[in-house]
Coordinates of C-alpha atoms in Angstrom, one line a residue:
M1 CA 226.7 5.0 236.6
T2 CA 223.1 4.9 237.5
E3 CA 223.6 7.6 240.2
V4 CA 225.3 9.9 237.7
T5 CA 222.7 9.6 235.5
T6 CA 219.7 10.2 238.0
G7 CA 221.8 13.3 239.3
R8 CA 222.2 14.6 235.8
R9 CA 218.4 13.9 235.1
E10 CA 217.5 15.6 238.4
R11 CA 219.6 18.9 237.8
K12 CA 218.2 18.9 234.2
K13 CA 214.6 18.8 235.6
A14 CA 215.8 21.4 238.3
R15 CA 217.2 23.7 235.4
T16 CA 214.1 23.5 233.4
R17 CA 211.9 24.3 236.5
Q18 CA 213.9 27.3 236.8
A19 CA 213.6 28.5 233.4
I20 CA 209.9 27.9 233.5
A21 CA 209.4 29.8 236.7
D22 CA 212.0 32.6 235.4
A23 CA 209.7 33.5 232.2
A24 CA 206.8 33.2 234.1
L25 CA 207.7 35.5 236.7
A26 CA 208.9 38.0 233.9
L27 CA 205.6 37.7 232.3
F28 CA 203.5 38.0 235.7
L29 CA 205.5 41.2 236.5
E30 CA 205.4 42.5 232.8
R31 CA 202.0 42.0 232.2
G32 CA 200.1 41.2 235.4
F33 CA 199.2 38.0 236.9
D34 CA 195.7 37.8 235.2
Q35 CA 196.2 38.8 231.9
V36 CA 199.0 35.9 231.4
T37 CA 197.8 32.6 230.3
I38 CA 199.8 29.1 230.8
K39 CA 200.2 29.1 227.0
D40 CA 202.1 32.2 227.4
V41 CA 204.4 30.8 229.9
A42 CA 204.9 27.9 227.8
E43 CA 205.7 29.7 224.7
A44 CA 207.9 31.9 226.4
A45 CA 210.1 28.8 228.0
D46 CA 209.9 27.2 224.6
M47 CA 207.9 24.2 225.7
S48 CA 204.9 22.6 225.4
T49 CA 201.6 23.3 227.6
S50 CA 201.5 19.7 228.3
G51 CA 205.5 19.6 229.2
L52 CA 204.7 22.8 231.7
F53 CA 202.1 21.1 233.5
K54 CA 204.5 17.9 234.5
H55 CA 206.6 20.5 236.2
F56 CA 203.6 23.2 237.9
P57 CA 199.9 21.4 238.2
T58 CA 198.4 25.2 238.5
K59 CA 199.1 28.6 237.2
E60 CA 199.6 30.0 240.6
S61 CA 202.5 27.3 241.4
L62 CA 204.5 29.0 238.9
V63 CA 204.9 31.9 241.4
F64 CA 205.5 29.5 244.6
G65 CA 207.4 26.8 242.7
Q66 CA 209.6 26.0 246.3
E67 CA 206.9 25.5 248.5
D68 CA 208.1 21.8 249.4
D69 CA 211.4 23.1 250.5
V70 CA 209.8 25.7 252.4
R71 CA 208.1 23.7 254.3
A72 CA 210.7 20.6 254.9
G73 CA 213.1 23.8 255.9
I74 CA 211.1 25.2 258.8
V75 CA 209.9 21.8 260.3
S76 CA 213.5 20.9 260.2
A77 CA 214.6 23.9 262.1
V78 CA 212.6 22.9 265.1
Q79 CA 212.9 18.6 264.7
D80 CA 216.4 19.3 264.1
R81 CA 217.9 22.4 266.1
P82 CA 220.9 21.7 268.0
E83 CA 220.6 20.8 271.4
G84 CA 219.8 23.1 274.0
T85 CA 218.4 25.7 271.5
P86 CA 215.0 27.0 272.2
V87 CA 212.1 26.3 269.7
L88 CA 211.5 30.1 268.9
R89 CA 215.2 31.1 268.7
A90 CA 215.7 27.9 266.0
L91 CA 212.4 29.2 264.6
R92 CA 213.2 32.8 264.4
D93 CA 216.8 32.1 262.5
W94 CA 215.5 30.0 260.3
L95 CA 213.0 33.2 259.2
L96 CA 215.9 35.6 259.2
R97 CA 217.7 33.3 256.9
H98 CA 215.0 33.0 254.7
T99 CA 213.8 36.5 254.5
R100 CA 217.6 37.7 253.9
R101 CA 218.0 35.3 251.1
E102 CA 214.4 36.9 249.4
A103 CA 216.1 40.3 250.3
G104 CA 219.2 39.4 248.3
D105 CA 217.1 38.6 245.2
P106 CA 216.2 42.2 243.0
R107 CA 213.0 40.7 241.8
A108 CA 211.9 40.4 245.7
A109 CA 210.2 43.7 245.8
A110 CA 208.5 43.3 242.7
F111 CA 207.4 39.8 243.5
T112 CA 205.8 41.0 246.7
D113 CA 204.3 43.5 245.0
L114 CA 202.6 41.3 242.6
V115 CA 201.4 39.0 245.5
A116 CA 199.9 42.0 247.2
R117 CA 197.7 43.2 244.4
T118 CA 196.9 40.2 243.4
P119 CA 193.9 38.4 245.1
A120 CA 194.4 34.9 243.5
L121 CA 198.0 34.9 244.5
G122 CA 197.4 36.5 248.2
D123 CA 195.0 33.8 248.5
H124 CA 197.1 30.6 247.1
A125 CA 200.1 32.2 249.6
R126 CA 197.7 31.9 252.4
R127 CA 196.6 28.3 251.8
M128 CA 200.4 27.6 251.0
W129 CA 201.5 28.7 254.4
L130 CA 198.8 26.8 255.9
R131 CA 199.9 23.7 254.6
H132 CA 203.2 24.2 256.2
E133 CA 201.5 25.3 259.5
A134 CA 200.1 21.8 260.4
D135 CA 203.4 20.0 260.3
L136 CA 205.4 23.1 262.1
A137 CA 202.6 23.1 264.7
E138 CA 203.1 19.4 265.3
A139 CA 206.7 19.7 265.4
I140 CA 206.3 22.6 267.9
R141 CA 203.6 20.6 270.2
R142 CA 205.8 17.7 270.4
A143 CA 208.8 20.3 271.6
G144 CA 206.9 22.4 274.0
P145 CA 205.3 21.4 277.1
D146 CA 202.8 18.5 277.2
A147 CA 199.9 20.5 279.1
P148 CA 196.2 21.2 278.4
G149 CA 195.7 23.5 275.3
A150 CA 199.4 22.6 274.2
G151 CA 198.0 21.7 270.7
I152 CA 195.8 25.0 270.1
A153 CA 199.1 27.0 271.5
A154 CA 201.3 25.1 269.1
R155 CA 199.0 25.9 265.9
A156 CA 198.8 29.6 267.2
V157 CA 202.8 29.6 267.5
A158 CA 203.4 28.2 263.8
R159 CA 200.6 30.7 262.5
F160 CA 202.4 33.8 264.0
A161 CA 205.6 32.6 263.0
L162 CA 204.8 31.8 259.2
D163 CA 203.2 35.5 259.1
R164 CA 206.4 36.9 259.5
A165 CA 207.6 34.9 256.2
R166 CA 206.7 38.1 254.4
P167 CA 207.9 40.8 256.6
W168 CA 206.0 44.1 256.5
N169 CA 209.4 46.2 256.2
P170 CA 211.5 44.1 253.7
H171 CA 214.5 46.3 254.6
D172 CA 214.8 45.5 258.2
P173 CA 213.6 42.0 258.7
R174 CA 215.7 41.7 261.8
A175 CA 213.9 44.1 263.8
E176 CA 210.5 42.8 262.9
L177 CA 211.2 39.2 263.3
D178 CA 212.9 40.3 266.9
A179 CA 209.8 42.2 268.0
A180 CA 207.5 39.3 266.6
F181 CA 209.3 36.7 268.6
A182 CA 209.8 38.7 271.6
L183 CA 205.8 39.2 271.7
I184 CA 205.4 35.4 271.0
A185 CA 207.8 34.3 273.7
G186 CA 207.0 37.1 276.6
G187 CA 203.5 37.9 275.8
W188 CA 201.9 41.7 275.8
P189 CA 203.7 43.6 278.4
A190 CA 200.5 45.5 279.0
P191 CA 201.6 49.3 279.2
E192 CA 197.9 50.3 279.3
L193 CA 197.9 49.3 282.8
R194 CA 200.6 51.3 284.2
D195 CA 200.0 54.6 285.6
R196 CA 199.7 57.2 282.9
P197 CA 200.6 60.9 282.4
H198 CA 198.0 63.2 283.5
D199 CA 198.8 65.3 280.1
R200 CA 197.8 61.7 278.1
P201 CA 193.9 61.9 278.0
R202 CA 192.1 58.9 277.1
A203 CA 189.7 58.6 274.3
P204 CA 186.0 60.1 275.4
A205 CA 183.6 58.0 275.8
A206 CA 180.8 57.3 273.4
Q207 CA 177.8 59.2 274.4
P208 CA 174.7 57.1 274.0
S209 CA 172.2 57.9 271.5
P210 CA 168.8 58.4 272.5
S211 CA 167.0 55.5 271.8
R212 CA 164.2 55.3 269.6
P213 CA 162.6 52.8 267.5
P214 CA 163.8 52.2 263.9
G215 CA 161.7 53.8 261.4
L216 CA 159.7 52.0 258.6
R217 CA 162.6 52.4 256.0
E218 CA 165.4 51.0 258.4
R219 CA 163.3 48.2 259.1
K220 CA 162.7 47.5 255.7
K221 CA 166.4 47.6 254.8
A222 CA 167.1 45.3 257.8
Q223 CA 164.3 42.7 256.2
T224 CA 165.6 42.8 253.0
R225 CA 169.3 42.1 254.2
R226 CA 168.1 39.4 256.3
A227 CA 165.9 37.9 253.4
I228 CA 169.1 37.9 251.0
T229 CA 171.2 36.3 253.5
R230 CA 168.8 33.8 254.5
A231 CA 168.3 32.8 250.8
A232 CA 172.0 32.6 249.7
L233 CA 172.5 30.3 253.2
E234 CA 169.8 27.9 252.4
L235 CA 171.2 28.0 248.6
F236 CA 174.8 27.4 249.7
A237 CA 173.9 24.6 252.5
A238 CA 171.8 22.7 250.0
R239 CA 174.1 22.9 246.7
G240 CA 177.3 24.0 247.7
Y241 CA 178.6 27.6 247.4
D242 CA 180.3 27.4 244.1
D243 CA 177.3 26.0 242.4
V244 CA 174.9 29.1 243.5
G245 CA 174.9 32.2 241.6
V246 CA 174.1 35.4 242.5
R247 CA 171.3 35.7 240.2
E248 CA 169.6 32.5 241.8
I249 CA 169.8 34.1 245.2
A250 CA 168.3 37.3 244.1
D251 CA 165.3 35.4 242.7
A252 CA 165.0 33.1 246.1
A253 CA 165.0 36.6 247.8
D254 CA 162.5 37.9 245.6
T255 CA 164.7 40.9 244.9
S256 CA 167.0 42.1 241.7
I257 CA 170.3 41.4 241.4
A258 CA 170.9 45.8 241.4
T259 CA 169.1 45.5 245.1
L260 CA 171.2 42.5 246.0
F261 CA 174.6 44.2 245.2
T262 CA 173.4 47.8 246.7
Y263 CA 173.5 45.6 250.2
F264 CA 176.2 43.3 249.6
P265 CA 178.9 45.3 247.7
D266 CA 181.5 43.0 248.0
G267 CA 179.9 40.5 246.1
K268 CA 179.0 36.7 246.5
A269 CA 181.3 35.9 249.6
S270 CA 179.7 38.9 251.3
L271 CA 176.2 37.4 251.5
V272 CA 177.4 34.8 254.2
F273 CA 178.4 37.9 256.4
P274 CA 175.6 40.6 257.3
G275 CA 176.6 43.7 258.9
D276 CA 178.6 46.8 257.8
R277 CA 182.2 46.4 258.2
A278 CA 182.5 49.8 259.3
D279 CA 180.3 48.9 262.4
H280 CA 182.7 46.4 262.8
I281 CA 185.8 48.4 262.7
A282 CA 184.4 50.9 265.1
A283 CA 183.0 48.4 267.7
L284 CA 186.6 46.7 268.0
V285 CA 188.1 50.1 268.9
R286 CA 185.6 51.2 271.3
A287 CA 186.0 47.7 273.2
V288 CA 189.4 48.8 273.4
H289 CA 189.3 52.4 274.5
H290 CA 186.2 51.7 277.0
R291 CA 187.2 48.6 278.5
T292 CA 187.0 48.2 282.6
P293 CA 189.5 49.5 284.8
G294 CA 192.5 47.2 285.1
Q295 CA 191.7 45.4 281.8
T296 CA 194.2 44.5 279.6
V297 CA 193.5 45.4 276.0
V298 CA 194.2 41.8 275.0
R299 CA 191.4 40.9 277.4
A300 CA 189.3 43.5 275.8
V301 CA 189.3 42.4 272.6
H302 CA 188.6 38.6 274.0
G303 CA 185.6 40.0 275.6
H304 CA 184.4 41.4 272.3
M305 CA 185.2 38.4 270.2
T306 CA 183.3 36.2 272.5
G307 CA 179.9 37.2 271.4
R308 CA 180.6 37.2 267.4
G309 CA 181.6 35.0 264.6
P310 CA 182.9 31.5 265.4
F311 CA 182.7 32.2 269.3
V312 CA 179.1 32.4 269.7
T313 CA 178.2 29.5 271.8
D314 CA 174.7 29.3 270.8
P315 CA 174.3 30.4 267.2
T316 CA 171.3 30.7 265.4
P317 CA 170.4 28.2 262.8
D318 CA 171.6 30.8 259.9
G319 CA 174.6 31.4 261.9
Q320 CA 175.7 28.0 262.3
R321 CA 175.0 27.6 258.4
A322 CA 177.5 30.4 257.8
L323 CA 179.8 29.1 260.3
D324 CA 179.5 25.4 258.4
L325 CA 180.1 27.2 255.2
V326 CA 183.0 29.0 256.2
R327 CA 184.9 26.0 257.3
A328 CA 184.0 24.2 254.1
T329 CA 184.8 26.9 251.6
P330 CA 188.4 28.5 251.1
E331 CA 186.6 31.3 249.4
L332 CA 184.8 32.2 252.6
S333 CA 187.6 31.5 254.8
D334 CA 189.4 34.4 252.5
Y335 CA 186.6 36.6 252.9
A336 CA 186.3 36.0 256.7
L337 CA 190.1 36.8 257.4
R338 CA 189.9 39.7 255.4
S339 CA 187.0 41.0 257.2
W340 CA 188.5 40.8 260.7
T341 CA 191.9 42.1 259.3
A342 CA 190.5 45.0 257.8
T343 CA 190.0 46.4 261.4
Q344 CA 194.1 45.9 261.5
D345 CA 195.4 49.9 261.1
A346 CA 192.4 51.3 263.4
L347 CA 192.8 48.6 266.4
A348 CA 196.5 48.7 266.2
A349 CA 196.4 52.7 266.6
A350 CA 193.7 52.7 269.2
I351 CA 195.7 49.8 271.3
A352 CA 198.9 52.2 270.7
R353 CA 196.7 55.0 272.1
E354 CA 195.7 53.2 275.4
A355 CA 199.3 51.7 276.1
G356 CA 200.9 55.5 275.7
L357 CA 203.0 54.2 272.7
P358 CA 203.7 56.0 269.3
G359 CA 200.7 55.4 266.8
D360 CA 203.5 53.2 264.3
D361 CA 204.7 50.9 267.4
L362 CA 205.9 47.7 266.1
T363 CA 204.8 45.6 268.9
A364 CA 201.2 47.1 269.1
R365 CA 200.5 46.6 265.4
L366 CA 202.5 42.8 265.6
L367 CA 199.8 42.2 268.8
T368 CA 196.5 43.3 266.7
R369 CA 197.8 41.5 263.7
Y370 CA 198.1 38.1 266.1
L371 CA 194.6 39.1 267.5
L372 CA 192.8 39.1 264.4
L373 CA 194.3 35.9 263.3
I374 CA 192.2 34.4 266.0
P375 CA 188.9 33.8 264.1
D376 CA 190.7 31.9 261.4
L377 CA 192.5 29.9 263.8
A378 CA 189.2 28.8 265.3
T379 CA 187.7 27.9 261.9
T380 CA 190.7 25.9 260.9
A381 CA 191.9 24.5 264.0
D382 CA 190.1 21.1 265.2
A383 CA 189.8 22.3 268.7
D384 CA 186.2 24.1 269.9
A385 CA 186.4 27.9 268.8
R386 CA 185.8 29.4 272.2
R387 CA 188.8 27.2 273.7
T388 CA 191.0 28.4 270.8
L389 CA 190.1 32.1 271.6
D390 CA 190.8 31.3 275.5
V391 CA 194.1 29.6 274.7
V392 CA 195.3 32.1 272.3
T393 CA 194.7 35.4 274.3
G394 CA 196.6 33.7 277.1
L395 CA 199.4 33.0 274.7
L396 CA 199.5 36.7 273.4
E397 CA 199.4 37.6 277.2
R398 CA 202.0 35.5 278.7
G399 CA 203.7 34.2 276.0
W400 CA 204.7 30.6 274.9
P401 CA 205.5 28.3 276.8
A402 CA 205.0 30.1 279.9
A403 CA 201.1 30.5 279.1
L404 CA 200.7 26.6 279.3
T405 CA 202.4 26.5 282.6
T406 CA 201.6 29.6 284.6
P407 CA 198.7 31.2 286.5
P408 CA 196.7 33.7 284.5
R409 CA 197.0 37.4 285.1
P410 CA 194.7 39.0 287.6
D411 CA 192.3 40.4 285.1
E412 CA 192.4 37.3 282.9
P413 CA 189.7 34.3 284.3
A414 CA 191.3 31.4 285.3
E415 CA 188.1 29.7 283.8
D416 CA 188.8 30.5 280.1
H417 CA 191.9 28.1 280.1

């Protein structure tokens, strides 16, 4: 009798959760996530606010109510796969079933659009998948070879696989998953190293501009930017990112709020990341177009990254403070990832051009996406950042698990591993 009662109770609880989630999603799709309150959802579900919180602890969890089931499912796909089934095949098949279930829901496209246009939901989704990542990475590590860098490589495989849980092309998830897992398993085939037709010109080399010292205005602007960034870093380090306001930073830098936003229009988070995003994009594209002869595009991006972000081996005091803040502050981690992935379209086009591929080539886009996830992997993983860069670029060149057990390519320095 107790088992029957428990079963009924669980079924009733599941129906209540589903009714709340349905009411919330309907309101979010109608009005937008930010315009709907918890009270609105409770009223639509005909229950009290306190009753709603028993089922959903946060507003964001109303949208992602099945995350525990997802984590258990994808980890089980690796741990409990049939004997003889490769890890990547088990992962790919689970993700295909998952995306097909979502594609069968008529609200899936609207839901995906809601998440894409709501920063709070996008950030919550990313953190949700990161929680899955640690468990999945451990399952992959246990299933793979016991070799140096195995933990880092497993974390990267988990990240890349989970990144496909929201396919770019919901109408053909199989094609995208097949391309993604072919890249993870076999690595980038480096078509840019093959002989190129004479009628396919390389991008023209950038002409160096005549060197001249910066003028008074440029020096003053650079000085102001540095003062604002330094003031922000010192206040954040002393009191924590969340407890410092923009006005306090402006006062500490002896400038106005208007001037601060002139230099940092993206707001508070951008104060930790000095530099122009357009310059960042242009530098990555140049690294690919003007790499040394015989060098892969993966190795060119690796070389570019070594002197930037978390990969600097001897950061300045300000640089170290910024890295520590990014690691400790989810909002800054989200912003750093967005800053790197903002280069995605331009870098993918550059890689496709160098490889002689169509501009919208799927594998070039996937490779670009995975390369640009490396800085975030380096700040969330426990391993040394430079070691993470070396291991993950090796994985993208040679595939998993081969990258852990086979020699590097000729242009890939062995000491990186």
